[in-house]
Short mmCIF file of C-alpha atoms in Angstrom, two decimals:
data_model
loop_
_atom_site.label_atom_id
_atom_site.label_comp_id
_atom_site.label_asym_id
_atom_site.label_seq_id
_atom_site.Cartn_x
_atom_site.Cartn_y
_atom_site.Cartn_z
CA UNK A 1 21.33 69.22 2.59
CA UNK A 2 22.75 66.69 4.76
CA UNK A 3 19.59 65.38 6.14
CA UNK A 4 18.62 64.86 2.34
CA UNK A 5 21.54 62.63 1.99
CA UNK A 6 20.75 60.47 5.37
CA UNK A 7 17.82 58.63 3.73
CA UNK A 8 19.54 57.65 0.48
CA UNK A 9 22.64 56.47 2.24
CA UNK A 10 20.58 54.46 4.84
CA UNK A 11 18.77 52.65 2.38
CA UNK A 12 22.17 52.19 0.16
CA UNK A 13 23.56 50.31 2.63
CA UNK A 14 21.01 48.63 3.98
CA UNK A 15 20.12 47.60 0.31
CA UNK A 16 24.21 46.52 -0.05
CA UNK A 17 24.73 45.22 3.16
CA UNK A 18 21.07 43.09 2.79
CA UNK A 19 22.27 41.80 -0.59
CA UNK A 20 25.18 40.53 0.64
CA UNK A 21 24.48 38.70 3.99
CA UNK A 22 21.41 37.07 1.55
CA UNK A 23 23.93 35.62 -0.96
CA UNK A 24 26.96 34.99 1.61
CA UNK A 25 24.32 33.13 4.08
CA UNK A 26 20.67 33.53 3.90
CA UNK A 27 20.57 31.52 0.54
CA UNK A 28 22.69 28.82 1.86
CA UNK A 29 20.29 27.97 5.12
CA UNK A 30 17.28 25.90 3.26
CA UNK A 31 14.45 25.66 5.52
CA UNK A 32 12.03 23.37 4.45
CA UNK A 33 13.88 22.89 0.65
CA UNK A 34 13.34 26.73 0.32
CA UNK A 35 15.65 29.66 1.30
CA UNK A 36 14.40 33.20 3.07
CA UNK A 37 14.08 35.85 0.50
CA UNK A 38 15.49 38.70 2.43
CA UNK A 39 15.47 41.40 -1.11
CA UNK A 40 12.04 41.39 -1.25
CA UNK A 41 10.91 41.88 2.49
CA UNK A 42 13.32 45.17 2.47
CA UNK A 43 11.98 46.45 -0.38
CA UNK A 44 8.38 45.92 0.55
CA UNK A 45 9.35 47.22 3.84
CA UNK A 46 10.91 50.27 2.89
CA UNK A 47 8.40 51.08 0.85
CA UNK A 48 5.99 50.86 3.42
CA UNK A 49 7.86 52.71 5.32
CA UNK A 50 9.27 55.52 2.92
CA UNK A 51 7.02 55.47 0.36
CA UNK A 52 6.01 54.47 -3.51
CA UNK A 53 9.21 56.37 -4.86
CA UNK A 54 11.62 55.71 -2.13
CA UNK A 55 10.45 51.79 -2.31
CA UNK A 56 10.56 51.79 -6.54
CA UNK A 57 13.80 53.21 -6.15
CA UNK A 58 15.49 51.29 -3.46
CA UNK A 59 13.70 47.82 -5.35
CA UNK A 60 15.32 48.81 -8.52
CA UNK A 61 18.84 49.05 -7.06
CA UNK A 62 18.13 46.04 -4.89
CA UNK A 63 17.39 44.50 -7.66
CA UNK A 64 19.94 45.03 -10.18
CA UNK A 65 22.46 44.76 -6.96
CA UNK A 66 20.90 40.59 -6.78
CA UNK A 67 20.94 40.43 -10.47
CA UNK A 68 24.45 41.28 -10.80
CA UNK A 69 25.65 39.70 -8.06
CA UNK A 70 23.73 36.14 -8.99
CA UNK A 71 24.59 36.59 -12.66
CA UNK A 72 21.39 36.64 -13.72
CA UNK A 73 19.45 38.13 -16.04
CA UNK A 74 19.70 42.01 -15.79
CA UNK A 75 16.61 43.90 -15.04
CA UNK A 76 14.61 40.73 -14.65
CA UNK A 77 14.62 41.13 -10.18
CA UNK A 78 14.92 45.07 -10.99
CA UNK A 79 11.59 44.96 -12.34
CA UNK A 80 9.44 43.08 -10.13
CA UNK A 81 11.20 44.60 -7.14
CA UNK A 82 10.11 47.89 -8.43
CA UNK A 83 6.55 46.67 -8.32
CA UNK A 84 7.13 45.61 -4.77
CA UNK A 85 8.55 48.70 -3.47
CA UNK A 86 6.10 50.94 -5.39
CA UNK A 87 3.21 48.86 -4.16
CA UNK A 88 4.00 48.51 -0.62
CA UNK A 89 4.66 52.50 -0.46
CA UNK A 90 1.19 53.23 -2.33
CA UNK A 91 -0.54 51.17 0.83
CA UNK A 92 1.40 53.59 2.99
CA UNK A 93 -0.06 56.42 1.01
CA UNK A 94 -3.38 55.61 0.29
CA UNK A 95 -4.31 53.40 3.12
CA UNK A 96 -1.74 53.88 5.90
CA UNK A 97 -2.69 50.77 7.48
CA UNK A 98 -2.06 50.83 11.41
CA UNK A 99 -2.28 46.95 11.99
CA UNK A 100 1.00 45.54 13.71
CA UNK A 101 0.87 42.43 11.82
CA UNK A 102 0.82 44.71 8.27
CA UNK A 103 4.20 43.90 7.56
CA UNK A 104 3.69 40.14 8.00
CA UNK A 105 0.59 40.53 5.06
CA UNK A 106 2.90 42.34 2.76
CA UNK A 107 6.16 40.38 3.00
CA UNK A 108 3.89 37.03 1.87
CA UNK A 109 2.86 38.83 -0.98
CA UNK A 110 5.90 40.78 -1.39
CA UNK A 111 6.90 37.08 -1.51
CA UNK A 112 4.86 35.77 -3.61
CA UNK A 113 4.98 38.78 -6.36
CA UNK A 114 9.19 37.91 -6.16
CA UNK A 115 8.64 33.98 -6.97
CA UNK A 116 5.60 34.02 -8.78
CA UNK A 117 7.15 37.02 -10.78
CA UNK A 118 10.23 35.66 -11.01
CA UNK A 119 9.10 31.68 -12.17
CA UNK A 120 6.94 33.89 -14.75
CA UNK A 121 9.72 35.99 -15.92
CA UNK A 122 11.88 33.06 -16.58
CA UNK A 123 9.32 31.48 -18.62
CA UNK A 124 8.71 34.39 -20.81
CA UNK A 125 12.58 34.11 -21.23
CA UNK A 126 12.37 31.01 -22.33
CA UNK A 127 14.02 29.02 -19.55
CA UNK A 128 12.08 25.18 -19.63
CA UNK A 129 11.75 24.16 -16.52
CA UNK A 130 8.40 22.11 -15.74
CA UNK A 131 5.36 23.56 -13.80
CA UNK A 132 4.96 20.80 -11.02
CA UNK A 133 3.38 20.62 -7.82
CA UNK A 134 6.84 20.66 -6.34
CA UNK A 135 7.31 23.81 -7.50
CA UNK A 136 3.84 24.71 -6.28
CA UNK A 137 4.96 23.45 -2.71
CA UNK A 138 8.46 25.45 -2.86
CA UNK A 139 6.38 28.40 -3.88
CA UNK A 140 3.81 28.40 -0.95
CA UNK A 141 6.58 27.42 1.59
CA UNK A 142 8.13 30.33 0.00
CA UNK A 143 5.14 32.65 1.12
CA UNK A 144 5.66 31.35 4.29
CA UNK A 145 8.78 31.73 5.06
CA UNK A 146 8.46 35.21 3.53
CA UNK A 147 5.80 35.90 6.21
CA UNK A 148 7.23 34.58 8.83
CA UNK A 149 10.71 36.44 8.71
CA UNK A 150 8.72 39.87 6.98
CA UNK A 151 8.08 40.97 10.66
CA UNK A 152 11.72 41.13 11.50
CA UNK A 153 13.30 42.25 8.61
CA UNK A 154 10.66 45.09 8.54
CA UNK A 155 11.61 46.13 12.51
CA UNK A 156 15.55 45.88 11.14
CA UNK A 157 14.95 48.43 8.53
CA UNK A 158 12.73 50.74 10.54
CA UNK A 159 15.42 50.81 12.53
CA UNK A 160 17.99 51.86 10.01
CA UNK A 161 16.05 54.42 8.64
CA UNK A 162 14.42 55.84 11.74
CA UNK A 163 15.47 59.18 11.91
CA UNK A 164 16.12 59.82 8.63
CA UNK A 165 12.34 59.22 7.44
CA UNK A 166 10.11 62.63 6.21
CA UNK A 167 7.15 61.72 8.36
CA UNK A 168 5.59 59.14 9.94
CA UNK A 169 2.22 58.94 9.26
CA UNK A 170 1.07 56.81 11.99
CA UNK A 171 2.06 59.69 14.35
CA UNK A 172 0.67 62.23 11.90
CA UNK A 173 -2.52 60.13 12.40
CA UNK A 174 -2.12 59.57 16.25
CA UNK A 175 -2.20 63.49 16.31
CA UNK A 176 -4.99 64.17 14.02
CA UNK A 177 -6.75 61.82 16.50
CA UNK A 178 -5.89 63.33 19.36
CA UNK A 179 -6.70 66.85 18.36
CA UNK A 180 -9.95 66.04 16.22
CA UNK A 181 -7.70 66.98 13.03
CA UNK A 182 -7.31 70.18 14.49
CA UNK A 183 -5.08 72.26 16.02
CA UNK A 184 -5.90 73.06 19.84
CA UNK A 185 -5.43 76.35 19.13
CA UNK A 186 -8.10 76.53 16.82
CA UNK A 187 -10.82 73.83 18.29
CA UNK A 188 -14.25 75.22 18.66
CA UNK A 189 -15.13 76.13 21.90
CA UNK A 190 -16.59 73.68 24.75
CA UNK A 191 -19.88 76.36 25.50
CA UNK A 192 -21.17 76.21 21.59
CA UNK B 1 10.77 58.32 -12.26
CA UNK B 2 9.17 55.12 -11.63
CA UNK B 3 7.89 55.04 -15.36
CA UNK B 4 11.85 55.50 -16.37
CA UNK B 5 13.07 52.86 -13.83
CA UNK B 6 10.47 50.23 -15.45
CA UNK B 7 11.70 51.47 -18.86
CA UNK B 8 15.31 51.16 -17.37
CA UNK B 9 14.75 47.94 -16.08
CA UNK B 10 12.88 46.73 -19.57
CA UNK B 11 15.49 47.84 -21.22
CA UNK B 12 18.57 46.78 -19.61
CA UNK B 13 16.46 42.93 -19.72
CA UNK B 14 16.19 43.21 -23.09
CA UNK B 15 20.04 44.72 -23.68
CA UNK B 16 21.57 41.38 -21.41
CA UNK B 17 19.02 39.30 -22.90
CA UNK B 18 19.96 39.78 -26.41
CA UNK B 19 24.08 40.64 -26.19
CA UNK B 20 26.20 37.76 -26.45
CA UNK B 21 28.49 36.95 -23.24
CA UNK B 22 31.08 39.63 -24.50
CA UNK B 23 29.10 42.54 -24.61
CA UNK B 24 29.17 45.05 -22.28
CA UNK B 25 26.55 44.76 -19.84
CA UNK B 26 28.26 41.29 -19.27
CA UNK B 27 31.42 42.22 -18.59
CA UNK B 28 29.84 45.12 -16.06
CA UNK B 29 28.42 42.16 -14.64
CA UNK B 30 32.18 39.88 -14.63
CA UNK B 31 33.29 43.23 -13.08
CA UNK B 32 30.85 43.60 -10.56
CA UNK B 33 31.75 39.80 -9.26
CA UNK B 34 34.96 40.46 -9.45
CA UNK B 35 34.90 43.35 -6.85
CA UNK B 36 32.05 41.57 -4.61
CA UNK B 37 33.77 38.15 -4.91
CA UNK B 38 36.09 38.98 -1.81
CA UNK B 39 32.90 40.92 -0.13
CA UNK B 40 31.01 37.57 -0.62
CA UNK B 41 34.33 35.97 0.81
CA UNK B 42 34.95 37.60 3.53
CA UNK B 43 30.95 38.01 4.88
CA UNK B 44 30.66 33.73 4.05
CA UNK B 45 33.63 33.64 6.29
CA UNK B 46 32.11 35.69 8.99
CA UNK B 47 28.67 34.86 8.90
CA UNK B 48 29.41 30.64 9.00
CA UNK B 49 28.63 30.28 12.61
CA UNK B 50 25.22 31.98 12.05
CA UNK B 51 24.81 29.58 8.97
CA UNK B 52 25.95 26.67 10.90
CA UNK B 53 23.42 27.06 13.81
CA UNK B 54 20.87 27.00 11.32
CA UNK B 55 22.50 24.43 9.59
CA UNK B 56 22.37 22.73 12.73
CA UNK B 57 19.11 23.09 13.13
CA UNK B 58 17.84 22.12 10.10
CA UNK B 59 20.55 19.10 9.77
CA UNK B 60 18.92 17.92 13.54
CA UNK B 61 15.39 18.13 11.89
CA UNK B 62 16.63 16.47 9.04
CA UNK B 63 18.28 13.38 10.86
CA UNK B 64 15.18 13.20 13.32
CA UNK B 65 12.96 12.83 10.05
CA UNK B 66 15.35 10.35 8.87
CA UNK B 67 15.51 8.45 11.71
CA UNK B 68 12.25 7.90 12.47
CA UNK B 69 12.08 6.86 8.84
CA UNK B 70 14.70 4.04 9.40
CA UNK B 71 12.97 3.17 12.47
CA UNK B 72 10.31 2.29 10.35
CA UNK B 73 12.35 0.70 8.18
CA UNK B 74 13.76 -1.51 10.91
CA UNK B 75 10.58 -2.36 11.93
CA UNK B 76 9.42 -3.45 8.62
CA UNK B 77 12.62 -5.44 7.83
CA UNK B 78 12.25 -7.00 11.77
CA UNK B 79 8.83 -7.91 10.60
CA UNK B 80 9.61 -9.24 7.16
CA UNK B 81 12.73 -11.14 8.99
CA UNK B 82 10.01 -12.92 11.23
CA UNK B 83 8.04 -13.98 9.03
CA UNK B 84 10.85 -15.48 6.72
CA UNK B 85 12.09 -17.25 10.01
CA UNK B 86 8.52 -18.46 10.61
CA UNK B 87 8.25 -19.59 7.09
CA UNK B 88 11.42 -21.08 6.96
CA UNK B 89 10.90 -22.68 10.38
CA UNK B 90 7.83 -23.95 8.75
CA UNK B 91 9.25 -25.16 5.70
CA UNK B 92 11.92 -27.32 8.26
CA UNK B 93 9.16 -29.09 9.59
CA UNK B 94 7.27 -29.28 6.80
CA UNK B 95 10.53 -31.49 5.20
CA UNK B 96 10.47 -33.18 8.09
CA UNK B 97 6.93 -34.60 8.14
CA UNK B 98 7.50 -35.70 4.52
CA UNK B 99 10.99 -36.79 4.99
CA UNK B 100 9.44 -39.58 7.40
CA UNK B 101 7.35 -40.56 5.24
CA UNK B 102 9.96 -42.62 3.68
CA UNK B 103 12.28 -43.21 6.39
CA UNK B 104 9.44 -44.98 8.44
CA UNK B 105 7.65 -46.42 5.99
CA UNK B 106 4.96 -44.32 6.69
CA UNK B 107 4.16 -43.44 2.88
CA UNK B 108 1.42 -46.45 2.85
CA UNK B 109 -0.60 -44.25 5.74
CA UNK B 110 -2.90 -41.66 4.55
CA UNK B 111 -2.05 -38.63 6.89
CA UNK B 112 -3.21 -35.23 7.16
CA UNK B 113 -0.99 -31.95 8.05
CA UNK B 114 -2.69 -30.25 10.49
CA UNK B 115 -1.21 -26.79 12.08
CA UNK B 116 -1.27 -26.28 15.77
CA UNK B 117 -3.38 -23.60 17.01
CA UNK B 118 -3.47 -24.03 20.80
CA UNK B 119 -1.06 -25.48 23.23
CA UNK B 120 -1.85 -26.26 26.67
CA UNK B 121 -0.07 -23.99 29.07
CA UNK B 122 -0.04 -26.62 32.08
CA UNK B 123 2.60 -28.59 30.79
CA UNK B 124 3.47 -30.72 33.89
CA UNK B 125 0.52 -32.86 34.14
CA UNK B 126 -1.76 -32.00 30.84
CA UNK B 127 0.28 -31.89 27.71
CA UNK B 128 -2.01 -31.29 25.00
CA UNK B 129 -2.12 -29.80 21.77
CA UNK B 130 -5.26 -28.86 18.99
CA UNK B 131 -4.58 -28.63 16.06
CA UNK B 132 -6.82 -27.48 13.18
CA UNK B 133 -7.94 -30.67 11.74
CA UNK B 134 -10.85 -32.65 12.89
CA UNK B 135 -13.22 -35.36 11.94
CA UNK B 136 -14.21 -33.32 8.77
CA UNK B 137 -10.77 -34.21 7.65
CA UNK B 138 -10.91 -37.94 8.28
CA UNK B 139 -9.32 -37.17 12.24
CA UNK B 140 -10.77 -38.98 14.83
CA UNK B 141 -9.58 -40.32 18.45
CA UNK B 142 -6.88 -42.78 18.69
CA UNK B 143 -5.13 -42.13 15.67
CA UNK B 144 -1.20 -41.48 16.29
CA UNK B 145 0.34 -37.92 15.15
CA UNK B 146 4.00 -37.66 14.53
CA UNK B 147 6.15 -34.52 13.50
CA UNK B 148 9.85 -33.59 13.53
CA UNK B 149 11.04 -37.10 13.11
CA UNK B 150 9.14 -38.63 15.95
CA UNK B 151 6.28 -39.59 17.70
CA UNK B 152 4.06 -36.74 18.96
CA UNK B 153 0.91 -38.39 20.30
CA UNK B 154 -2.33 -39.48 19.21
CA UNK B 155 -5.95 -37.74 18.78
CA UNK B 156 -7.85 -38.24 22.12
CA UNK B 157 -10.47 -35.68 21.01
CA UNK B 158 -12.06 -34.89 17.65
CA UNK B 159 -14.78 -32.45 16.69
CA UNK B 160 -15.78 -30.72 12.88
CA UNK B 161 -12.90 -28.99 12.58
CA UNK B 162 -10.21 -29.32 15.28
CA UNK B 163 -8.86 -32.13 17.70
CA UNK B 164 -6.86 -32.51 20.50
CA UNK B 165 -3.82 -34.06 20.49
CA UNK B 166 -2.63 -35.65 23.83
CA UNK B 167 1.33 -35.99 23.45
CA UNK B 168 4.12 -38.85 24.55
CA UNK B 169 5.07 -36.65 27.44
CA UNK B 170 1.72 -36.23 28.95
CA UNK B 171 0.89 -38.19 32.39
CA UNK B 172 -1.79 -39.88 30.89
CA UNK B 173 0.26 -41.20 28.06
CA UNK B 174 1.75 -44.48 27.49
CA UNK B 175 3.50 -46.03 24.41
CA UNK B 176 4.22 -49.17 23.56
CA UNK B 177 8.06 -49.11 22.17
CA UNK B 178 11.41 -51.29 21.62
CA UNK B 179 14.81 -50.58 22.11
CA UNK B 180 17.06 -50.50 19.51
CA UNK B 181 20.17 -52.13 21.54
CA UNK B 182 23.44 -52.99 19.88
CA UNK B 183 22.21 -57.01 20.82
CA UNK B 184 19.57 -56.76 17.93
CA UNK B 185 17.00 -58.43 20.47
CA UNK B 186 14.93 -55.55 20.40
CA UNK B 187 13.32 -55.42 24.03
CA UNK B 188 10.00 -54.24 24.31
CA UNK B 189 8.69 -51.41 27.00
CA UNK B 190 6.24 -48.98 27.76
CA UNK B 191 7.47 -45.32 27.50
CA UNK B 192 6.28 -43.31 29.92
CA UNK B 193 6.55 -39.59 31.08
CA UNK B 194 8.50 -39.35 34.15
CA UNK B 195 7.14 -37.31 36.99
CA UNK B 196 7.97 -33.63 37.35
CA UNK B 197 9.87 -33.25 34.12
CA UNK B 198 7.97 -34.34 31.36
CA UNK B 199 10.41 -34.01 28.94
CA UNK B 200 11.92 -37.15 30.34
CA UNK B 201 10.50 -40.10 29.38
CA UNK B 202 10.68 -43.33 30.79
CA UNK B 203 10.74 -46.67 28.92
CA UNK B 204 9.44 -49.03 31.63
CA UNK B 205 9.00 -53.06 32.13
CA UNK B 206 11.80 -53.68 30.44
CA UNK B 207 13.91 -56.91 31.09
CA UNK B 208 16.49 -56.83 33.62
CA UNK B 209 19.17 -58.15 31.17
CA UNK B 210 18.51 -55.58 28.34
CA UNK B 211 21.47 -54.35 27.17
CA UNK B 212 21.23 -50.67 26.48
CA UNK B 213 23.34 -47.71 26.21
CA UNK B 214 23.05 -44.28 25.83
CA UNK B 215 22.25 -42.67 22.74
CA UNK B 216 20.18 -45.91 21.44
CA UNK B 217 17.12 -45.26 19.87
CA UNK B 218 13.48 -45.98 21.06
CA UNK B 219 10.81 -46.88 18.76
CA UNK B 220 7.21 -47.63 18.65
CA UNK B 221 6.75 -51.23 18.84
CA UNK B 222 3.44 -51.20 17.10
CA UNK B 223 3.29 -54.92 19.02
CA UNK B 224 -0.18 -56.78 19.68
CA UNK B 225 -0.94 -57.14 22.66
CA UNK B 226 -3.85 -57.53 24.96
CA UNK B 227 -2.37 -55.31 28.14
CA UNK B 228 -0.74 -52.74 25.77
CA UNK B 229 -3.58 -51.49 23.07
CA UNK B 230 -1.47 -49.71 20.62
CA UNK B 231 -2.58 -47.35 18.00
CA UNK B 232 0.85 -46.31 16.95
CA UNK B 233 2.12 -48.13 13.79
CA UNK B 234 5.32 -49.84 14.61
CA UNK B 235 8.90 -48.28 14.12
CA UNK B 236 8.08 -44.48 14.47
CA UNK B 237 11.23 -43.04 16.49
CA UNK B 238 9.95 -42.22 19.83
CA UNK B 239 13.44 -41.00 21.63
CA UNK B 240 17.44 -41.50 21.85
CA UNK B 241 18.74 -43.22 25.71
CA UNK B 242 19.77 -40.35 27.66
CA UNK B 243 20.70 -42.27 31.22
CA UNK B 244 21.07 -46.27 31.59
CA UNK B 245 21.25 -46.92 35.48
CA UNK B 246 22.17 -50.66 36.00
CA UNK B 247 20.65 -50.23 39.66
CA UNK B 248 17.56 -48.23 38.20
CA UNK B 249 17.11 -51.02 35.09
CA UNK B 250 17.44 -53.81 37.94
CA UNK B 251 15.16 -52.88 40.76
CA UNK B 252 12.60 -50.57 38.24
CA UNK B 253 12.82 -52.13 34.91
CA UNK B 254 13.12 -49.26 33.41
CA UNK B 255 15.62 -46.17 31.26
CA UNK B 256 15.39 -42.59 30.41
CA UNK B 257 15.12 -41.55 26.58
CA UNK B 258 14.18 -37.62 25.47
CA UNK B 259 11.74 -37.29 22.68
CA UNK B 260 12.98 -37.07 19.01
CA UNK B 261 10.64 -34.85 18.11
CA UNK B 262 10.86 -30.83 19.23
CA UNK B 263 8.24 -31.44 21.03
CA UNK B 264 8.07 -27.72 22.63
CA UNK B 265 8.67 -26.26 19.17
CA UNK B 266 5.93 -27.58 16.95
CA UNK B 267 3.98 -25.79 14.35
CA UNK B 268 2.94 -28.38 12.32
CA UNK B 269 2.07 -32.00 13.02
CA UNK B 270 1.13 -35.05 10.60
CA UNK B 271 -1.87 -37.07 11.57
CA UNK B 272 -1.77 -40.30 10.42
CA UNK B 273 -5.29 -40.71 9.68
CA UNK B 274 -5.81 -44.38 7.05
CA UNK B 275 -4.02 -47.09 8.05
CA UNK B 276 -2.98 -49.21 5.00
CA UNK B 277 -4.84 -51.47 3.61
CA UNK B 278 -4.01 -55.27 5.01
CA UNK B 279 -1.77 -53.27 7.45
CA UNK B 280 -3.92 -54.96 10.02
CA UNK B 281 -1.37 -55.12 12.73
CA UNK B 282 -2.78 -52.12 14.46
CA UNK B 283 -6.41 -52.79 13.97
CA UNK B 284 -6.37 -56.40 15.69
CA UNK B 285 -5.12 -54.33 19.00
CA UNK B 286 -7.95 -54.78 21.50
#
């Protein structure tokens, strides 16, 4: 029951502990114009490395967490962050991509679904604020910097919830590999 | 689940979205700031080195950026401020020309601004300059050329479009000039570069008993006279007496004047190219 617990409480205070270093200092170091997104880069990595329902669930807090502590709109970063986690855990599951630079490929568009999404989201609420290539720039350096600090961020949260993880499919893969997707026990034998 | 946290989410958007800033979910929301507020304090507080070292970073990038772009700047404002002191340089002797116009009398004379476009580097013994006027523009050899408020020289070669202008302090020059003395006689000389330092001229042959001093002026004598052909019209400052030496005016005849004109800093020179008419003084030189 305890090892149930581990994941949950890994990923609550990674998601608290995330959320607050990004609003106490990531947002206030402007690289370029832009700020680092950290939110979305944990969500998309612990979806890809828990899963769909792990990552919807940990986005959703996430998000509400940056929503109420930016006094913003509630549900607005709950929502797309969803669609982040559940996204990047449904490339775990259906692909289980093995590439090293993975990560980097889904925080840019981790990224992008967060700005893009939110820009979108604010329009729909009716907030004016006028599509220019400025905000074209902030959103590709955006990308950028989302790529560029996804690899990171993803090795910080493996980290945290190493351990407390279900499976890792990589190794479950590595072994399949190894044994031809069979157990040795039961591999046909070498004179047939 | 995930269909309930999108409904969740949707609905919780729509909830803040529609309540007015006393409604619940906006006072959760007060609360919620309320407790992280010191959180958000205290993790500012502790993670301002961090954000300074960026800071720094970015803040170094920042003023490199910036000043390269006020090096830039700099240059452009060096180069503007050149060519307002070139212009404004010009414009000085460009007042100049015209300002002797009437102080010499030299308004009757039809005269053509010409700018200089090469100076000889051997100053010592070949002091010449061209200028970018020639016989196209009525310029031709012997006529006298004046800037700054003095004598320059005269044309000694004239082509289309250009001409050289041989000046007072060359070796080969010589200028037929009185002395303004305090007497009023008005003693007549030849002013000639002195040897080695060319900005020194010489006003030779003079009489023994001229009374000079220093500081007198030296003009063109514009005189007629079969030894002395002049092509200078008379009265154009030449120089001011520098050094009177009673020994030097006895045994040599002669005094030391400098040039009136800037004759190192010219840019523009006035070529006095018509003669006026019945102004036959000059013409009748052999």
């Amino acid at each position: 029951m305890a090892d149930g617990w581990q994941l949950p409480a890994r990923l609550a205070a990674l998601g608290f502990f995330g959320v607050i270093v990004q609003v106490a200092a990531v947002s206030q170091i402007s690289i370029l114009g832009v700020s680092v997104d950290l939110a979305p880069l944990m969500v998309a990595a612990v979806g890809l490395l828990a899963g769909s329902l792990p990552g919807a669930i940990f986005g959703f807090a996430v998000g509400l967490f940056v929503d109420l502590a930016l006094v913003q709109t509630l549900g607005v970063t709950s929502l797309l962050f969803i669609v982040i986690g559940y996204a990047a855990g449904r490339l775990r599951e259906l692909r289980d991509p093995a590439h090293g630079l993975v990560p980097v490929m889904v925080g840019a568009v981790a990224t992008a679904i967060s700005t893009v999404g939110f820009a979108l989201m604010q329009f729909l609420l009716g907030i004016e604020a006028p599509v220019s290539w400025l905000l074209l720039r902030q959103v590709v350096i955006a990308i950028l910097l989302g790529a560029l600090f996804a690899l990171p961020v993803h090795a910080l949260v493996r980290r945290v919830v190493s351990g407390a993880l279900p499976d890792d499919p990589r190794r479950r893969r590595r072994r399949a590999y190894t044994t031809g997707g069979l157990s040795p026990l039961s591999r046909p034998s070498e004179g047939r | 689940m995930l269909i309930a946290l999108v409904v969740v989410s949707l609905i919780l958007l729509t909830a803040y979205f529609g309540e007015s800033a006393g409604s619940p979910l906006h006072t959760v929301q007060r609360g919620v700031i309320q407790v992280l507020s010191p959180i958000q304090e205290g993790a500012s507080r502790a993670l301002k080195p961090a954000r300074d070292l960026f800071g720094w970073f970015g803040d170094t990038l920042d003023a490199k950026k910036e000043r390269d772009q006020l090096r830039a700047q700099r240059d452009a404002l060096l180069a503007e401020e050149i060519d307002y002191q070139v212009a404004i340089r010009e414009n000085r002797q460009l007042r100049a020309l015209v300002r002797m116009d009437g102080n010499h009398g030299l308004g009757s004379y039809e005269k053509e601004t010409a700018r200089i476009i090469v100076r000889s580097p051997n100053n010592l013994l070949r002091d010449t300059l061209q200028v970018d006027k020639g016989t196209s523009s009525g310029v031709h050899v012997g006529q006298a050329v004046i800037a700054g408020g003095g004598l320059v020289g005269q044309v000694t070669t004239a082509a289309g479009g250009t001409a050289v202008v041989t000046l007072i302090t060359d070796q080969r020059s010589a200028v037929g000039a009185k002395v303004l003395n305090r007497g009023g006689r008005g003693d007549i000389g030849l002013v000639k570069p002195s040897i080695g330092d060319p900005l020194d001229l010489l006003v030779q042959q003079l009489p023994r008993d001229t009374k000079v001093r220093v500081g007198d002026n030296v003009v063109t004598s514009g005189v007629i006279d079969p030894r002395f052909p002049s092509p200078y019209p008379p009265n154009i400052p030449i120089g001011r007496v520098t050094k009177v030496d009673p020994a030097e005016l006895e045994s040599n005849n002669q005094i030391h004047i400098s040039p009136i004109a800037d004759l190192r800093h010219l840019d523009f020179v006035q070529i006095l190219t018509t003669p006026p008419p019945g102004g036959e003084e000059r013409a009748q030189v052999p």
